PDB file of C-alpha atoms in Angstrom:
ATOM      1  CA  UNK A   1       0.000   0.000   0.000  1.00 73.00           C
ATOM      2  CA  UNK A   2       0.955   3.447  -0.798  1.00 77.00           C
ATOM      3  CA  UNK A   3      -1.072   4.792   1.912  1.00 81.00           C
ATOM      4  CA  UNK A   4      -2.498   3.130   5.068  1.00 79.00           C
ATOM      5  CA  UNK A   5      -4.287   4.531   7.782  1.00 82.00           C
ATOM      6  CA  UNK A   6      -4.574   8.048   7.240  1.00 85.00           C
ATOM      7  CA  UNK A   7      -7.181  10.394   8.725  1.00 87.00           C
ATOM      8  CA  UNK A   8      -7.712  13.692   6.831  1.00 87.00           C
ATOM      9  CA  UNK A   9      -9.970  16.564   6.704  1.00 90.00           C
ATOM     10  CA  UNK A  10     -10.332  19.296   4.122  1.00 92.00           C
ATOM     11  CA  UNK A  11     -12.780  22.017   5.340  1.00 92.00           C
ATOM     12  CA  UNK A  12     -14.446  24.088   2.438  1.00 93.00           C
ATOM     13  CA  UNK A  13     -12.876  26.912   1.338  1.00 94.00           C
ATOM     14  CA  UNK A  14      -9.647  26.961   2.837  1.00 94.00           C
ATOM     15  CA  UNK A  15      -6.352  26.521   1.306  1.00 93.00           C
ATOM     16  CA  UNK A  16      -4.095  23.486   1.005  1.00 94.00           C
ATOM     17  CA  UNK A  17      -0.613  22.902   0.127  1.00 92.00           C
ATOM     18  CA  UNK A  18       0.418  19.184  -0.470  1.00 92.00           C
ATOM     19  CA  UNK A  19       4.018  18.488   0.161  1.00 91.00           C
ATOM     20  CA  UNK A  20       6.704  15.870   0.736  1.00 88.00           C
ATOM     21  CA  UNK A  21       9.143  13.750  -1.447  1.00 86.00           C
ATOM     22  CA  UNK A  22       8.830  11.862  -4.793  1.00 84.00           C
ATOM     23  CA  UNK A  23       6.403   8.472  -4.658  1.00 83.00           C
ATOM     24  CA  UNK A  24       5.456   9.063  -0.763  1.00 85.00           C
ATOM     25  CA  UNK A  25       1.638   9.624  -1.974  1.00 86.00           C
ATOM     26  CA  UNK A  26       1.269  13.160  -2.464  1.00 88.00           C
ATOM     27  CA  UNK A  27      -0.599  12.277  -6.021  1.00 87.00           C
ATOM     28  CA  UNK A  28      -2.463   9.300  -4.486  1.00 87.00           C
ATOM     29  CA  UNK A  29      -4.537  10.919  -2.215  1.00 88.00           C
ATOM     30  CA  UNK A  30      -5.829  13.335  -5.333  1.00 89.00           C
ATOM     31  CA  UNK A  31      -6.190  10.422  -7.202  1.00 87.00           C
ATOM     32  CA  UNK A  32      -8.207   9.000  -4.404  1.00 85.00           C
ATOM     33  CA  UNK A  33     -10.221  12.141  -3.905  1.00 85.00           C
ATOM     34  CA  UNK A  34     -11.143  12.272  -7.912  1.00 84.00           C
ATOM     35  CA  UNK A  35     -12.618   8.780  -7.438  1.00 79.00           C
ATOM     36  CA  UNK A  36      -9.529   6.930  -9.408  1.00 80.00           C
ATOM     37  CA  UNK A  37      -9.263   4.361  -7.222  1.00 78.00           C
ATOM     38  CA  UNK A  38     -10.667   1.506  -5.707  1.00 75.00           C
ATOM     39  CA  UNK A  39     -10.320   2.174  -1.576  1.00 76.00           C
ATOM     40  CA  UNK A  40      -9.431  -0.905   0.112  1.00 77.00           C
ATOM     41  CA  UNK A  41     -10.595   0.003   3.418  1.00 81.00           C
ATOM     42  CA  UNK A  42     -11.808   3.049   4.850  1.00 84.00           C
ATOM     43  CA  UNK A  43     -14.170   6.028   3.025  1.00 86.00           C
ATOM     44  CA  UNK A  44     -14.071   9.268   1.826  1.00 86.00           C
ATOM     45  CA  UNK A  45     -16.985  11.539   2.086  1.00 84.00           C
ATOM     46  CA  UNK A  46     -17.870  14.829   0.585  1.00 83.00           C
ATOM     47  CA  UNK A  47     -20.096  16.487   2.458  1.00 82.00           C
ATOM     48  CA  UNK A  48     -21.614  13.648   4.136  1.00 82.00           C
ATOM     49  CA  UNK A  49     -22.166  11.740   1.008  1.00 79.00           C
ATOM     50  CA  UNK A  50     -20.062   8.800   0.656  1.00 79.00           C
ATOM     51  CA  UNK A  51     -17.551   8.646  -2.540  1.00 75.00           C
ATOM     52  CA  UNK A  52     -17.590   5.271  -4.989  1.00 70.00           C
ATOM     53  CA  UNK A  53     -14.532   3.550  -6.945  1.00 57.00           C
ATOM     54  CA  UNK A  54     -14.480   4.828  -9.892  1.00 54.00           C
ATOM     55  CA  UNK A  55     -16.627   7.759  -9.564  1.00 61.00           C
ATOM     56  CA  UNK A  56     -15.554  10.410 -11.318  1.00 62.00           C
ATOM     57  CA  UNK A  57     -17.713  11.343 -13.364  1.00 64.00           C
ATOM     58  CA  UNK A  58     -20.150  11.822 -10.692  1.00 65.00           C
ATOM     59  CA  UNK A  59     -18.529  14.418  -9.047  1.00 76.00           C
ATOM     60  CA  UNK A  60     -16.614  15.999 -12.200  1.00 76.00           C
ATOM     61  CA  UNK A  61     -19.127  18.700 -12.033  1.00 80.00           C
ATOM     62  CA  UNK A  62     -17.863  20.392  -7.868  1.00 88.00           C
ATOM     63  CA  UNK A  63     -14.096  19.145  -8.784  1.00 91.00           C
ATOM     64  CA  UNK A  64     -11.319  20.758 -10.972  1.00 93.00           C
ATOM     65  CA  UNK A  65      -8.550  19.241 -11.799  1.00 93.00           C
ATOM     66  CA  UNK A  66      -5.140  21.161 -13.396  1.00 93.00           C
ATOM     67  CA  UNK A  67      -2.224  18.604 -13.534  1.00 88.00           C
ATOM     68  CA  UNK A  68       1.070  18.872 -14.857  1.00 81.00           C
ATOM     69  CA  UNK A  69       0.573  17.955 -18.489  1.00 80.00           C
ATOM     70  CA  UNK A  70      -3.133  19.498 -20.308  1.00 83.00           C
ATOM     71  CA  UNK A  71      -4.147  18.389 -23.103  1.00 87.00           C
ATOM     72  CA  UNK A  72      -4.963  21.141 -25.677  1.00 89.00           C
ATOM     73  CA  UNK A  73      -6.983  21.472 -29.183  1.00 89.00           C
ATOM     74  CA  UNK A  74      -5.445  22.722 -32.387  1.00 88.00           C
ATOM     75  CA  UNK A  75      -8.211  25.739 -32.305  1.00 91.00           C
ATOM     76  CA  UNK A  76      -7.933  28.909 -30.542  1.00 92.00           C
ATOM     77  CA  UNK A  77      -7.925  29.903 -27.402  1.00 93.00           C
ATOM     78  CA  UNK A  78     -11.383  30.487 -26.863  1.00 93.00           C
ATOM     79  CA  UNK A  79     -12.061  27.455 -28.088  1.00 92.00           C
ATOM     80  CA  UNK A  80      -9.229  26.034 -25.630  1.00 93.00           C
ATOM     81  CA  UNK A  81     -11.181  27.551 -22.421  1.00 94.00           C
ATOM     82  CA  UNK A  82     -14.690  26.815 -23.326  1.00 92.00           C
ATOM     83  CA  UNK A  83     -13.876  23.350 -24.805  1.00 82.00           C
ATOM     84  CA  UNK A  84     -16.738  21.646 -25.376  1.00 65.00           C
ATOM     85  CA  UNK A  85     -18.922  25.217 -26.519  1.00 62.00           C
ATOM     86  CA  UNK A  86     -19.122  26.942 -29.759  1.00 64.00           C
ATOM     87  CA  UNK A  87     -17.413  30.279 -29.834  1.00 60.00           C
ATOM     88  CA  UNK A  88     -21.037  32.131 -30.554  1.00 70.00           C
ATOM     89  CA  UNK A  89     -22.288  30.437 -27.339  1.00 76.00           C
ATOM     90  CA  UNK A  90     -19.108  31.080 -24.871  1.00 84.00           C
ATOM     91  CA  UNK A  91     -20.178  33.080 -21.706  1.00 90.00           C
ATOM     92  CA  UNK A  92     -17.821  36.043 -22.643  1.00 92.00           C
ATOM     93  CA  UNK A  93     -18.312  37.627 -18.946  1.00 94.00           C
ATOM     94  CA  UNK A  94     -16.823  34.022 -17.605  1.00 95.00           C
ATOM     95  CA  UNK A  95     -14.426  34.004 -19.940  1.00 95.00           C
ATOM     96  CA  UNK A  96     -12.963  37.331 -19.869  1.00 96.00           C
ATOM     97  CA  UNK A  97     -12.672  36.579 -15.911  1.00 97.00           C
ATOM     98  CA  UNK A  98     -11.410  33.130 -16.050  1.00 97.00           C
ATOM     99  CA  UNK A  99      -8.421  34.995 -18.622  1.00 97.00           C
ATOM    100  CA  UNK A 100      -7.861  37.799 -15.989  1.00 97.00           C
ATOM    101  CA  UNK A 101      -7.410  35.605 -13.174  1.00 98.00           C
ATOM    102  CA  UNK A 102      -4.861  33.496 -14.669  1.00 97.00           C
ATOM    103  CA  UNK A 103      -3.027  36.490 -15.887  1.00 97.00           C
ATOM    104  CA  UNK A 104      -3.686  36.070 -19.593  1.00 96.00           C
ATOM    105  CA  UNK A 105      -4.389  39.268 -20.582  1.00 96.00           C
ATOM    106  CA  UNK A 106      -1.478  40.783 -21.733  1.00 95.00           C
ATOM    107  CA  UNK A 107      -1.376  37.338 -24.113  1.00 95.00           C
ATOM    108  CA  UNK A 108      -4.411  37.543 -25.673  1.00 95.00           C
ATOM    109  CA  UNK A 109      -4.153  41.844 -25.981  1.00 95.00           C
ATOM    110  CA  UNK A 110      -0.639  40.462 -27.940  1.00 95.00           C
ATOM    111  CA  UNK A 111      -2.375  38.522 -30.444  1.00 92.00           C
ATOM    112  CA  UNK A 112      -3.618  40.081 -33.504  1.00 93.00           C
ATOM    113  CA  UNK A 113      -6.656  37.648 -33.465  1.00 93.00           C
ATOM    114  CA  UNK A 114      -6.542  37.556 -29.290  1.00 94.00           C
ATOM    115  CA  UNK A 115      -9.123  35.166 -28.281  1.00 94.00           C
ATOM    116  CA  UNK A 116      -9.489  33.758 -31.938  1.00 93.00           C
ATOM    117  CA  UNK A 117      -5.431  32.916 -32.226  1.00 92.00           C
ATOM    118  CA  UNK A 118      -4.864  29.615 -33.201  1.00 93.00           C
ATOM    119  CA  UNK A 119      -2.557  27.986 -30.834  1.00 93.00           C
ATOM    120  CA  UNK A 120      -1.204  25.186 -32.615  1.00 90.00           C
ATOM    121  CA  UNK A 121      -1.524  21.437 -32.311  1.00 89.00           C
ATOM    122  CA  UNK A 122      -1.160  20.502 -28.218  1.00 86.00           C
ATOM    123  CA  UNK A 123      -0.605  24.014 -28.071  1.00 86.00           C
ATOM    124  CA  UNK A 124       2.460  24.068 -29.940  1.00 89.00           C
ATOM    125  CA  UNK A 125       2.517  28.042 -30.305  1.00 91.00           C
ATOM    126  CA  UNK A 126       2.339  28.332 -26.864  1.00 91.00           C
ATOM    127  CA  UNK A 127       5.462  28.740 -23.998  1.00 92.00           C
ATOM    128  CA  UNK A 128       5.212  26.271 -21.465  1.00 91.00           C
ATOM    129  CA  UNK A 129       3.837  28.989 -18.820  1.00 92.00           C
ATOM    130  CA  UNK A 130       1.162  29.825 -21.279  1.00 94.00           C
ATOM    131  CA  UNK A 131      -0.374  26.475 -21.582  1.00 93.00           C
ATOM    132  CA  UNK A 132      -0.756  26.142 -17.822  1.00 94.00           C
ATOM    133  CA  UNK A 133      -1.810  28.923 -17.355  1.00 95.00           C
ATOM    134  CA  UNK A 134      -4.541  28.364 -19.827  1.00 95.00           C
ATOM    135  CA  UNK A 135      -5.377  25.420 -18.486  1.00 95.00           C
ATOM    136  CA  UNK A 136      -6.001  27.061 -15.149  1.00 96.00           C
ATOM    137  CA  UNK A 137      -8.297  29.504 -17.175  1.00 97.00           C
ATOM    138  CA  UNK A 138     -10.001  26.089 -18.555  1.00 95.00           C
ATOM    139  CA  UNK A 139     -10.896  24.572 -15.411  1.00 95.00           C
ATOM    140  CA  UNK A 140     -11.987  27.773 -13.501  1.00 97.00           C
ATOM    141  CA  UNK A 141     -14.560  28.449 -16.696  1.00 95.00           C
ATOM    142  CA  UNK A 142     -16.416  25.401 -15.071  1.00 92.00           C
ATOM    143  CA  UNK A 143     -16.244  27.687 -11.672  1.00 94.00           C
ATOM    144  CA  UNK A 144     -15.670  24.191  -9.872  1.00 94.00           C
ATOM    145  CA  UNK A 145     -16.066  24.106  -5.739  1.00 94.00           C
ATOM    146  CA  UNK A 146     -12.852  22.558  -5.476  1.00 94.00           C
ATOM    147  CA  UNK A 147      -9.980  23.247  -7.015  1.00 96.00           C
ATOM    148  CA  UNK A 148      -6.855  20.730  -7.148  1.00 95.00           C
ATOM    149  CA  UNK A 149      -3.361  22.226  -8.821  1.00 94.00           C
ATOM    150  CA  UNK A 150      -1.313  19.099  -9.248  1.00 90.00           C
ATOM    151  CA  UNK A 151       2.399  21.084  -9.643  1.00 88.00           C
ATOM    152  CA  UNK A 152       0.180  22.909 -12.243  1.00 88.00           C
ATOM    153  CA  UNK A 153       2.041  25.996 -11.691  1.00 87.00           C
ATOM    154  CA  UNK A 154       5.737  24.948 -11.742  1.00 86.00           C
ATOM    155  CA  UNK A 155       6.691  26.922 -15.246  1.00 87.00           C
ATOM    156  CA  UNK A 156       5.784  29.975 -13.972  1.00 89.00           C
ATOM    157  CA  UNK A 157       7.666  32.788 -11.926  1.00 89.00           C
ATOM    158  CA  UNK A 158       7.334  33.334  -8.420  1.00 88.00           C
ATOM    159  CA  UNK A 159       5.318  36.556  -8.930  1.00 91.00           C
ATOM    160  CA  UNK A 160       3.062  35.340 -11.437  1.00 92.00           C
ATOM    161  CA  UNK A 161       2.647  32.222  -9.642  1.00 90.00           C
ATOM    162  CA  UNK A 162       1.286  34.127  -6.431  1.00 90.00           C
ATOM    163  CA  UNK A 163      -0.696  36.788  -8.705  1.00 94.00           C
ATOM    164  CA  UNK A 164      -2.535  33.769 -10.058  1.00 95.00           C
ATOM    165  CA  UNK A 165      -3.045  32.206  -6.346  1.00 92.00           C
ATOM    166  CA  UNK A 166      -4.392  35.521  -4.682  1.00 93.00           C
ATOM    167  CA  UNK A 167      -6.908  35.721  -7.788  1.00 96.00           C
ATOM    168  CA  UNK A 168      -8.393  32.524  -7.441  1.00 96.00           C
ATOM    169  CA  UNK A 169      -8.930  33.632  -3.932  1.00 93.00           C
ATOM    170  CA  UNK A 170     -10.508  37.088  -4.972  1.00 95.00           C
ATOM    171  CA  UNK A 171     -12.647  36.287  -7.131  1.00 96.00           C
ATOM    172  CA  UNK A 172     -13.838  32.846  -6.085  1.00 96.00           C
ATOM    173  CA  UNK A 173     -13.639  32.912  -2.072  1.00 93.00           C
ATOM    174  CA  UNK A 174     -15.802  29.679  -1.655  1.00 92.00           C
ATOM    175  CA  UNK A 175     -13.709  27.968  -3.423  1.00 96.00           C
ATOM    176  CA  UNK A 176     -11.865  24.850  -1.718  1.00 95.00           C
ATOM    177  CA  UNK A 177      -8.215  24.687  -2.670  1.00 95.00           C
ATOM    178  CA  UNK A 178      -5.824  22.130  -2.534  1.00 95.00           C
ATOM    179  CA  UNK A 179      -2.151  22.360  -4.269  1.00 92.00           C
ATOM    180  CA  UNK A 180       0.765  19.605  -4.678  1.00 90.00           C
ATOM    181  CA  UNK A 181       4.024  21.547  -4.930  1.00 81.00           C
ATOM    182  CA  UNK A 182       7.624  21.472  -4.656  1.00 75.00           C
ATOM    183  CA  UNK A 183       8.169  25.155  -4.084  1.00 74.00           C
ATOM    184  CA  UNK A 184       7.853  27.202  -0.956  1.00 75.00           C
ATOM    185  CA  UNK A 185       5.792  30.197  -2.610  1.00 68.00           C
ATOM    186  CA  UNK A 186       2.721  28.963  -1.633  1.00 71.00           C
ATOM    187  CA  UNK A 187       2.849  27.634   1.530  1.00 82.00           C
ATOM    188  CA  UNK A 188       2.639  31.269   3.457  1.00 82.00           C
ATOM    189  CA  UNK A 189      -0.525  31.692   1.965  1.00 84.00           C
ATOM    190  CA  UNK A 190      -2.148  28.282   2.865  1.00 89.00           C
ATOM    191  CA  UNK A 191      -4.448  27.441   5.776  1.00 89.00           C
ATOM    192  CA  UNK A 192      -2.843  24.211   5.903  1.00 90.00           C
ATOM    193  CA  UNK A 193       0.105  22.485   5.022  1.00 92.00           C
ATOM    194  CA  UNK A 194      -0.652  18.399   4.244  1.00 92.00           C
ATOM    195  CA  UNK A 195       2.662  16.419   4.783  1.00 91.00           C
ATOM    196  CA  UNK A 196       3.122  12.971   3.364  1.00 90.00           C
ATOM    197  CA  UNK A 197       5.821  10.776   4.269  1.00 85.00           C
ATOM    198  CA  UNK A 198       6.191   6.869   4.794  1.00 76.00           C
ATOM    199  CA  UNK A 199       2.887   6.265   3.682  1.00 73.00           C
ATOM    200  CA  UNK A 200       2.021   8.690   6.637  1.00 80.00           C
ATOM    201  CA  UNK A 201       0.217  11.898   6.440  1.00 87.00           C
ATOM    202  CA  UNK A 202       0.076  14.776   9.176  1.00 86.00           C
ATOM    203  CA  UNK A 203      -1.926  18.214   8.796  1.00 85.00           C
ATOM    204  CA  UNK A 204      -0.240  21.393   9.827  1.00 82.00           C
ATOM    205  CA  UNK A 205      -0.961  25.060  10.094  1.00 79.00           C
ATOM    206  CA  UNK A 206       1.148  27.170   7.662  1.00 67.00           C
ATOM    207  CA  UNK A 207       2.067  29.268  10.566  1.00 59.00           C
ATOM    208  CA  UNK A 208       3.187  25.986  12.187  1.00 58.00           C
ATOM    209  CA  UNK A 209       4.813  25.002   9.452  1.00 53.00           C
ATOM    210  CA  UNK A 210       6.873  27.886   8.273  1.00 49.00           C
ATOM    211  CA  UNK A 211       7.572  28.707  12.203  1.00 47.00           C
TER     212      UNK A 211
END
């Protein structure tokens, strides 16, 4: 087992940073939370209602997911946020949000066609910060209740990495978010601080934490 006996709670709205070393779990427990994998004792609940294997799909629509690697469509950028909408049926006050909070403004203000520009196949025309950050601007078009960042920042700069984290808190405050990172940047501005090790997990305060 990866993980055995572990206790956890995630209260709504708060913010939580995921840390600790390479294969201790850290991806695991999202995995678990998204309804991956089959649990081979215990439960996990949201809000009182108990999660099943493989249940994704059921609760796709409160959970977003950003990981490390985002798949992208060889159409433009709108196209690339709304995903599965046509361009004439986009909500353009969403979208023009979900583009200011992960600092793509100045990117799509650069383009001649701005939210029209093609972006290439996988997003070939795009930098690697770019595409995350797009796919941040993806997932908060579905305005999910939670909000997992699976080292879904880690191309970006410090600064634009913490502009991006204070907007999400802005403009969504209900929203519940939970972050696997390497980096220290974030971990100031986290309610808790999740640390896996030895198939162990313990809960911290940030001020605990960075004290």
């Amino acid at each position: 087992n990866i993980l055995s006996n572990i206790s956890l709670s995630i209260n709504k709205g708060d913010t939580y940073a995921i840390i600790g070393g390479t294969g201790v779990g850290k991806t695991t427990i999202i995995d678990l939370l998204l309804g991956f994998y089959k649990i081979n004792s215990g439960k996990i609940t949201i809000d009182g209602t108990l999660l099943k294997d493989n249940s994704f799909n059921s609760i796709n629509h409160i959970i977003g997911y950003v990981s490390q690697s985002i798949s992208y469509i060889g159409d433009n950028i709108l196209k690339n946020i709304t995903f599965s909408e046509h361009n004439n049926s986009a909500d353009m006050k969403k979208v023009n949000k979900v583009i200011k909070v992960a600092q793509l403004t100045e990117l799509v203000e650069s383009l001649d066609d701005g939210l029209y520009e093609n972006i290439g196949d996988m997003g070939s025309m795009l930098s690697g910060g770019q595409k995350q950050r797009l796919g941040i601007a993806r997932t908060l078009y579905r305005e999910p209740e939670i909000l997992i960042l699976d080292e879904a920042t880690n191309a970006l700069d410090k600064e634009t990495e913490l502009n991006i984290l204070n907007n999400i808190k802005k403009y969504y405050p209900g929203i519940t978010l939970i972050m696997i990172t390497h980096r220290n940047t974030y971990l100031e501005h986290c309610n808790k601080i999740i640390e896996v090790s030895s198939n162990k997990v313990s809960v911290r305060t940030s001020k605990t934490y960075m004290s």
